[in-house]
Short mmCIF file of C-alpha atoms and ligand atoms in Angstrom, two decimals:
data_model
loop_
_atom_site.label_atom_id
_atom_site.label_comp_id
_atom_site.label_asym_id
_atom_site.label_seq_id
_atom_site.Cartn_x
_atom_site.Cartn_y
_atom_site.Cartn_z
CA UNK A 1 70.40 117.27 123.02
CA UNK A 2 72.21 114.13 124.06
CA UNK A 3 75.77 113.90 125.24
CA UNK A 4 77.92 111.20 126.76
CA UNK A 5 79.67 112.67 129.97
CA UNK A 6 82.56 111.59 132.11
CA UNK A 7 81.74 112.93 135.80
CA UNK A 8 84.01 110.85 137.72
CA UNK A 9 87.27 109.20 137.25
CA UNK A 10 86.82 105.55 136.11
CA UNK A 11 86.34 103.05 133.11
CA UNK A 12 83.81 103.27 130.71
CA UNK A 13 81.18 102.00 133.09
CA UNK A 14 81.22 105.21 134.78
CA UNK A 15 80.18 107.14 131.65
CA UNK A 16 76.56 108.60 131.74
CA UNK A 17 74.18 110.02 128.79
CA UNK A 18 72.37 113.04 129.67
CA UNK A 19 70.38 115.67 127.96
CA UNK A 20 72.23 118.97 128.09
CA UNK A 21 71.93 122.50 126.33
CA UNK A 22 72.98 123.14 123.09
CA UNK A 23 76.25 124.99 122.45
CA UNK A 24 76.49 128.09 120.77
CA UNK A 25 79.96 129.21 119.17
CA UNK A 26 82.43 131.14 120.88
CA UNK A 27 84.59 133.47 119.27
CA UNK A 28 86.76 131.93 116.83
CA UNK A 29 84.39 128.54 116.91
CA UNK A 30 81.75 127.09 115.03
CA UNK A 31 78.95 124.31 116.04
CA UNK A 32 79.05 121.37 114.49
CA UNK A 33 76.24 118.60 114.13
CA UNK A 34 78.14 115.40 114.74
CA UNK A 35 77.76 112.77 112.43
CA UNK A 36 80.07 110.24 113.93
CA UNK A 37 82.65 110.20 116.47
CA UNK A 38 85.54 107.65 116.08
CA UNK A 39 86.98 105.96 119.21
CA UNK A 40 90.48 106.04 119.87
CA UNK A 41 92.83 104.49 122.52
CA UNK A 42 93.53 107.76 124.34
CA UNK A 43 89.74 107.85 125.12
CA UNK A 44 90.19 104.93 127.12
CA UNK A 45 92.93 106.65 128.99
CA UNK A 46 91.32 110.21 129.35
CA UNK A 47 88.35 109.07 131.26
CA UNK A 48 90.67 107.39 133.85
CA UNK A 49 92.82 110.42 134.08
CA UNK A 50 95.89 108.54 132.86
CA UNK A 51 96.51 110.63 129.69
CA UNK A 52 98.74 113.68 129.19
CA UNK A 53 95.70 115.77 129.13
CA UNK A 54 93.12 115.95 131.67
CA UNK A 55 90.13 118.18 131.04
CA UNK A 56 87.97 119.52 133.44
CA UNK A 57 84.70 117.31 134.36
CA UNK A 58 82.19 117.19 133.42
CA UNK A 59 83.19 116.85 129.66
CA UNK A 60 82.25 114.41 126.70
CA UNK A 61 85.07 112.31 125.70
CA UNK A 62 85.76 111.65 121.90
CA UNK A 63 88.68 113.20 120.25
CA UNK A 64 87.85 113.11 116.62
CA UNK A 65 84.65 113.60 115.18
CA UNK A 66 82.91 114.61 111.65
CA UNK A 67 79.63 116.41 110.79
CA UNK A 68 78.10 119.42 109.17
CA UNK A 69 78.33 123.09 110.35
CA UNK A 70 75.14 124.41 111.83
CA UNK A 71 76.45 127.71 113.11
CA UNK A 72 79.57 130.26 112.92
CA UNK A 73 80.92 132.39 115.83
CA UNK A 74 82.77 135.73 115.60
CA UNK A 75 85.88 136.03 113.84
CA UNK A 76 85.52 132.63 112.02
CA UNK A 77 86.57 132.74 108.26
CA UNK A 78 86.50 130.67 105.19
CA UNK A 79 83.68 128.24 106.78
CA UNK A 80 79.93 128.31 106.09
CA UNK A 81 76.83 126.74 107.34
CA UNK A 82 76.25 123.02 105.66
CA UNK A 83 80.26 122.79 105.12
CA UNK A 84 81.28 118.83 105.92
CA UNK A 85 84.16 118.94 108.12
CA UNK A 86 86.19 116.41 110.35
CA UNK A 87 88.06 117.79 113.64
CA UNK A 88 90.62 116.73 116.17
CA UNK A 89 89.77 118.33 119.24
CA UNK A 90 91.21 115.92 122.06
CA UNK A 91 87.68 115.44 123.38
CA UNK A 92 84.23 116.66 123.22
CA UNK A 93 82.88 114.52 120.02
CA UNK A 94 80.65 111.92 121.85
CA UNK A 95 77.73 114.59 121.83
CA UNK A 96 75.18 115.34 119.10
CA UNK A 97 76.21 118.99 118.73
CA UNK A 98 79.82 120.25 119.68
CA UNK A 99 81.22 123.93 119.81
CA UNK A 100 85.16 123.63 118.12
CA UNK A 101 87.63 125.97 117.13
CA UNK A 102 87.41 126.40 113.47
CA UNK A 103 91.37 125.99 113.29
CA UNK A 104 91.04 122.27 114.47
CA UNK A 105 88.80 121.44 111.36
CA UNK A 106 89.41 119.99 107.75
CA UNK A 107 86.93 120.11 105.07
CA UNK A 108 85.59 116.58 103.73
CA UNK A 109 86.07 116.35 100.25
CA UNK A 110 82.96 115.47 97.89
CA UNK A 111 82.55 112.01 97.51
CA UNK A 112 84.10 110.78 100.75
CA UNK A 113 81.66 109.33 103.47
CA UNK A 114 81.30 111.46 106.33
CA UNK A 115 80.80 108.48 108.90
CA UNK A 116 84.01 106.98 107.39
CA UNK A 117 85.72 110.35 107.32
CA UNK A 118 85.64 110.54 111.26
CA UNK A 119 88.31 107.63 111.53
CA UNK A 120 90.79 109.44 109.30
CA UNK A 121 92.49 111.96 111.60
CA UNK A 122 93.89 110.40 114.60
CA UNK A 123 95.26 107.37 113.24
CA UNK A 124 96.09 107.93 109.63
CA UNK A 125 97.51 111.48 110.70
CA UNK A 126 99.58 110.23 113.35
CA UNK A 127 100.84 107.43 110.86
CA UNK A 128 101.76 109.82 107.86
CA UNK A 129 103.77 111.91 110.25
CA UNK A 130 105.13 109.05 111.89
CA UNK A 131 106.16 107.21 108.49
CA UNK A 132 107.28 110.24 106.42
CA UNK A 133 108.33 112.99 109.03
CA UNK A 134 109.93 110.67 111.62
CA UNK A 135 110.50 107.51 109.80
CA UNK A 136 111.98 108.79 106.49
CA UNK A 137 110.08 105.66 104.75
CA UNK A 138 111.60 105.11 101.17
CA UNK A 139 110.36 103.00 98.44
CA UNK A 140 111.06 99.14 98.89
CA UNK A 141 111.77 99.36 102.58
CA UNK A 142 110.59 96.63 104.91
CA UNK A 143 108.29 97.94 107.94
CA UNK A 144 107.43 95.66 110.84
CA UNK A 145 104.17 96.86 112.30
CA UNK A 146 103.02 95.79 116.18
CA UNK A 147 99.24 95.73 116.76
CA UNK A 148 98.71 95.89 113.08
CA UNK A 149 94.84 95.36 113.25
CA UNK A 150 93.89 98.11 115.46
CA UNK A 151 93.27 101.57 114.21
CA UNK A 152 96.65 103.23 114.17
CA UNK A 153 98.16 99.85 113.12
CA UNK A 154 95.81 99.35 109.79
CA UNK A 155 96.27 103.16 109.00
CA UNK A 156 100.08 101.90 109.13
CA UNK A 157 99.70 98.71 107.01
CA UNK A 158 97.98 100.82 104.35
CA UNK A 159 100.11 104.14 104.28
CA UNK A 160 103.48 101.75 104.28
CA UNK A 161 102.06 99.91 101.58
CA UNK A 162 101.01 103.13 99.78
CA UNK A 163 104.55 104.42 100.02
CA UNK A 164 106.21 101.04 98.33
CA UNK A 165 107.18 99.19 101.39
CA UNK A 166 106.91 95.48 102.33
CA UNK A 167 104.88 95.30 105.19
CA UNK A 168 105.37 92.70 108.17
CA UNK A 169 102.06 92.80 110.29
CA UNK A 170 102.54 91.59 114.05
CA UNK A 171 99.14 90.71 115.93
CA UNK A 172 97.64 88.72 118.60
CA UNK A 173 95.45 86.59 116.99
CA UNK A 174 94.52 84.84 113.34
CA UNK A 175 91.46 86.89 113.43
CA UNK A 176 93.48 89.96 113.40
CA UNK A 177 96.15 88.37 111.11
CA UNK A 178 93.58 88.09 108.35
CA UNK A 179 92.26 91.58 108.78
CA UNK A 180 96.10 92.78 108.36
CA UNK A 181 96.56 90.48 105.21
CA UNK A 182 93.02 91.80 103.82
CA UNK A 183 94.49 95.38 104.19
CA UNK A 184 97.69 94.41 102.30
CA UNK A 185 100.29 92.96 104.86
CA UNK A 186 102.71 91.08 102.74
CA UNK A 187 103.65 88.60 105.84
CA UNK A 188 102.40 88.13 109.21
CA UNK A 189 103.59 87.21 112.57
CA UNK A 190 101.07 86.08 115.71
CA UNK A 191 102.63 86.91 118.77
CA UNK A 192 101.34 85.46 122.15
CA UNK A 193 99.04 87.36 124.63
CA UNK A 194 100.28 85.87 127.70
CA UNK A 195 103.22 86.80 129.58
CA UNK A 196 106.53 85.63 127.67
CA UNK A 197 109.51 84.41 129.84
CA UNK A 198 113.19 84.86 128.22
CA UNK A 199 112.97 81.94 125.74
CA UNK A 200 109.37 83.05 124.30
CA UNK A 201 110.96 86.47 124.05
CA UNK A 202 113.76 84.92 122.04
CA UNK A 203 111.42 82.85 120.00
CA UNK A 204 109.60 85.94 118.99
CA UNK A 205 112.67 87.87 118.16
CA UNK A 206 113.53 84.91 115.68
CA UNK A 207 109.88 85.04 114.31
CA UNK A 208 110.39 88.65 113.55
CA UNK A 209 114.01 88.25 111.99
CA UNK A 210 112.58 85.52 109.91
CA UNK A 211 109.59 87.39 108.53
CA UNK A 212 111.59 90.76 107.71
CA UNK A 213 114.23 89.13 106.12
CA UNK A 214 118.14 89.06 106.28
CA UNK A 215 118.49 92.69 106.26
CA UNK A 216 116.22 93.47 109.07
CA UNK A 217 113.50 95.84 109.29
CA UNK A 218 114.22 99.44 108.17
CA UNK A 219 111.33 100.51 110.07
CA UNK A 220 109.77 99.14 113.21
CA UNK A 221 106.40 100.88 114.03
CA UNK A 222 105.57 100.37 117.83
CA UNK A 223 102.08 100.83 118.72
CA UNK A 224 101.96 98.22 121.42
CA UNK A 225 105.07 98.60 123.76
CA UNK A 226 105.49 96.24 126.74
CA UNK A 227 107.14 92.82 126.21
CA UNK A 228 106.89 93.14 122.44
CA UNK A 229 109.22 95.83 121.86
CA UNK A 230 112.63 94.33 122.52
CA UNK A 231 112.13 91.45 120.33
CA UNK A 232 111.06 93.73 117.70
CA UNK A 233 114.12 96.04 118.20
CA UNK A 234 116.42 92.82 117.95
CA UNK A 235 114.74 92.36 114.35
CA UNK A 236 115.67 95.95 113.04
CA UNK A 237 118.28 96.60 110.51
CA UNK A 238 121.48 98.80 109.71
CA UNK A 239 120.43 102.30 110.50
CA UNK A 240 116.88 101.30 111.01
CA UNK A 241 114.31 103.42 112.76
CA UNK A 242 112.38 102.29 115.62
CA UNK A 243 109.37 104.64 116.01
CA UNK A 244 107.69 104.82 119.44
CA UNK A 245 103.78 105.43 119.26
CA UNK A 246 102.33 104.00 121.98
CA UNK A 247 101.98 101.58 125.16
CA UNK A 248 98.78 99.72 125.41
CA UNK A 249 100.76 96.74 126.59
CA UNK A 250 103.18 98.86 129.05
CA UNK A 251 106.06 101.27 128.76
CA UNK A 252 109.08 98.95 127.83
CA UNK A 253 112.65 99.43 128.88
CA UNK A 254 115.01 98.97 125.89
CA UNK A 255 118.77 97.75 126.32
CA UNK A 256 120.54 100.57 124.55
CA UNK A 257 123.53 98.38 123.01
CA UNK A 258 121.16 96.92 120.87
CA UNK A 259 121.00 100.86 119.04
CA UNK A 260 124.74 100.49 118.95
CA UNK A 261 125.00 97.28 117.30
CA UNK A 262 122.66 98.05 114.42
CA UNK A 263 123.57 101.75 114.44
CA UNK A 264 119.84 102.47 114.60
CA UNK A 265 117.73 104.97 115.80
CA UNK A 266 114.77 105.15 118.66
CA UNK A 267 112.45 107.98 117.54
CA UNK A 268 109.44 109.44 119.33
CA UNK A 269 106.19 110.24 117.47
CA UNK A 270 103.99 112.52 119.11
CA UNK A 271 101.50 113.51 116.44
CA UNK A 272 99.33 115.83 118.69
CA UNK A 273 102.18 118.20 119.74
CA UNK A 274 103.33 118.13 116.02
CA UNK A 275 99.87 119.58 114.95
CA UNK A 276 100.27 122.17 117.55
CA UNK A 277 103.78 123.37 116.64
CA UNK A 278 103.58 122.52 112.85
CA UNK A 279 99.81 123.13 111.62
CA UNK A 280 100.85 123.76 108.17
CA UNK A 281 102.73 120.67 107.71
CA UNK A 282 99.94 118.88 109.25
CA UNK A 283 97.49 120.40 106.87
CA UNK A 284 99.72 119.10 104.01
CA UNK A 285 99.64 115.73 105.33
CA UNK A 286 96.01 115.58 105.60
CA UNK A 287 95.57 116.88 102.02
CA UNK A 288 97.76 114.10 100.99
CA UNK A 289 95.78 111.43 102.91
CA UNK A 290 92.51 112.73 101.06
CA UNK A 291 94.44 112.26 97.77
CA UNK A 292 95.58 108.84 98.68
CA UNK A 293 92.03 107.96 99.57
CA UNK A 294 90.79 109.35 96.36
CA UNK A 295 93.19 107.37 94.59
CA UNK A 296 92.08 104.17 96.25
CA UNK A 297 95.33 103.81 98.14
CA UNK A 298 93.72 103.91 101.55
CA UNK A 299 90.47 102.93 102.79
CA UNK A 300 89.90 103.63 106.55
CA UNK A 301 88.35 100.41 108.24
CA UNK A 302 85.26 100.92 110.48
CA UNK A 303 84.60 97.30 111.49
CA UNK A 304 81.13 98.57 114.14
CA UNK A 305 79.17 101.59 114.49
CA UNK A 306 77.43 102.16 117.81
CA UNK A 307 74.51 104.73 118.86
CA UNK A 308 75.21 107.18 121.30
CA UNK A 309 73.49 105.27 123.99
CA UNK A 310 76.11 102.45 123.76
CA UNK A 311 79.35 104.57 123.46
CA UNK A 312 80.68 103.00 126.59
CA UNK A 313 80.80 99.72 124.84
CA UNK A 314 82.90 100.91 122.23
CA UNK A 315 85.21 102.27 124.39
CA UNK A 316 85.25 99.07 126.66
CA UNK A 317 85.80 96.81 123.51
CA UNK A 318 88.87 98.90 122.56
CA UNK A 319 90.23 98.88 125.86
CA UNK A 320 89.63 94.87 125.86
CA UNK A 321 91.93 94.32 123.15
CA UNK A 322 88.89 93.17 120.95
CA UNK A 323 88.81 96.14 118.47
CA UNK A 324 89.44 95.67 114.75
CA UNK A 325 90.16 98.62 112.75
CA UNK A 326 88.05 101.48 114.23
CA UNK A 327 84.80 101.64 116.18
CA UNK A 328 82.66 104.69 115.54
CA UNK A 329 79.53 106.19 117.30
CA UNK A 330 77.20 107.63 115.03
CA UNK A 331 74.75 110.14 116.17
N1 NAP B 418 101.97 108.77 119.30
C1 NAP B 418 100.94 109.46 118.90
O1 NAP B 418 101.09 110.78 118.62
C2 NAP B 418 99.75 108.69 119.12
C3 NAP B 418 98.56 109.03 118.20
C4 NAP B 418 97.42 108.15 118.49
C5 NAP B 418 97.36 107.12 119.21
N2 NAP B 418 98.57 106.88 119.91
C6 NAP B 418 98.45 105.51 120.58
O2 NAP B 418 98.48 104.48 119.51
C7 NAP B 418 98.19 103.34 120.31
C8 NAP B 418 97.04 102.70 119.63
O3 NAP B 418 95.95 103.53 119.41
P1 NAP B 418 94.70 102.89 118.57
O4 NAP B 418 93.79 103.89 118.75
O5 NAP B 418 95.07 102.33 117.24
O6 NAP B 418 94.28 101.41 119.48
P2 NAP B 418 93.65 100.26 119.22
O7 NAP B 418 92.86 99.93 117.95
O8 NAP B 418 92.92 99.69 120.28
O9 NAP B 418 95.19 99.11 118.92
C9 NAP B 418 96.00 98.86 119.84
C10 NAP B 418 96.53 97.58 119.39
O10 NAP B 418 97.53 97.44 120.73
C11 NAP B 418 97.64 95.92 120.97
N3 NAP B 418 97.50 95.55 122.14
C12 NAP B 418 98.55 95.10 122.81
N4 NAP B 418 98.46 94.80 124.50
C13 NAP B 418 96.85 95.54 124.51
C14 NAP B 418 96.34 95.89 125.78
N5 NAP B 418 96.77 95.22 126.91
N6 NAP B 418 95.31 96.59 125.29
C15 NAP B 418 94.74 96.95 124.33
N7 NAP B 418 95.27 96.71 123.01
C16 NAP B 418 96.60 95.98 123.24
C17 NAP B 418 96.28 95.46 120.08
O11 NAP B 418 96.76 94.76 119.31
P3 NAP B 418 97.04 93.06 119.36
O12 NAP B 418 96.02 92.44 120.00
O13 NAP B 418 97.20 92.60 117.94
O14 NAP B 418 98.49 92.88 120.07
C18 NAP B 418 95.34 96.57 119.69
O15 NAP B 418 94.83 96.22 118.53
C19 NAP B 418 97.75 103.68 121.64
O16 NAP B 418 98.37 103.58 122.62
C20 NAP B 418 97.30 105.44 121.55
O17 NAP B 418 97.47 106.07 122.67
C21 NAP B 418 99.63 107.65 119.59
#
């Protein structure tokens, strides 16, 4: 069977596709015939050894995938050959068959497309935890989302709307602005891609303030970091919640006086650690996501699919800031 492998530290161009032996399930594991593996920003970091988890090489990247169970190991209960699943395993999804711990999987309900389901867990799982558990989102609040047309970003546009919020989407191009509007954003701010000086940063803060309105943003959902975080924090409202999700544009430093002036909170969101610490609450969140999906309130956008031989192109596209919604590799 075919597998994408990282054998050396480096970018997507260092990935190779090789024939490897088919896996057998270990204790507590099942083997899944992979239908689709969704690409996420952490995949770009892991292959460069820039992520908090550094698996031993060679391994297949690909943190989340969907498929059908084809073999069941010792000690696994509640699963059958033929069950349709999605899993979040950190890595290992970019191969035709993968052995995965049974406790990393969720059943895909009838009527939900298996390929589309591959794009649900990491983005929407992060955002439902971010908005509800960390952000205390309430009906009628205003949510400002940075990087709103990416994978996590679009999940936030849809979920914030599902929870009754007014959504201001911030993105770096008109094409991405249209994608955010199509997903339900009420207002869009386009920010520059090039480096901003002090005047440009002030100008962006004003644009955010105008878009969120006189009461400020109740929640800032910061997927991007870098030079965009401080202007966004300047547009937050009284007792607002600034949620820290990721740093594709770099790790920002924030002037703490702004938190005093707004009596606001800066709150970290670490979905992977939440899943490990509170699996039951995460499972409840995932069940809620499927309910929202069946009710038509969310609909994960896969903008492109790739065959396994071109998986490296999908990772490169994400890394180059060109991806919209999710890129998915189908087997
Ligand atoms: N905290 C958690 O638990 C958690 C869980 C999952 C993911 N994450 C993090 O969330 C972030 C987004 O992940 P994702 O899978 O949604 O990625 P994605 O689809 O690539 O979205 C990231 C967005 O960041 C923006 N961006 C700004 N500067 C960039 C740069 N230099 N390179 C690439 N993108 C840049 C882009 O939007 P614009 O061009 O519009 O600016 C892009 O759409 C990542 O940092 C990831 O590690 C965190």
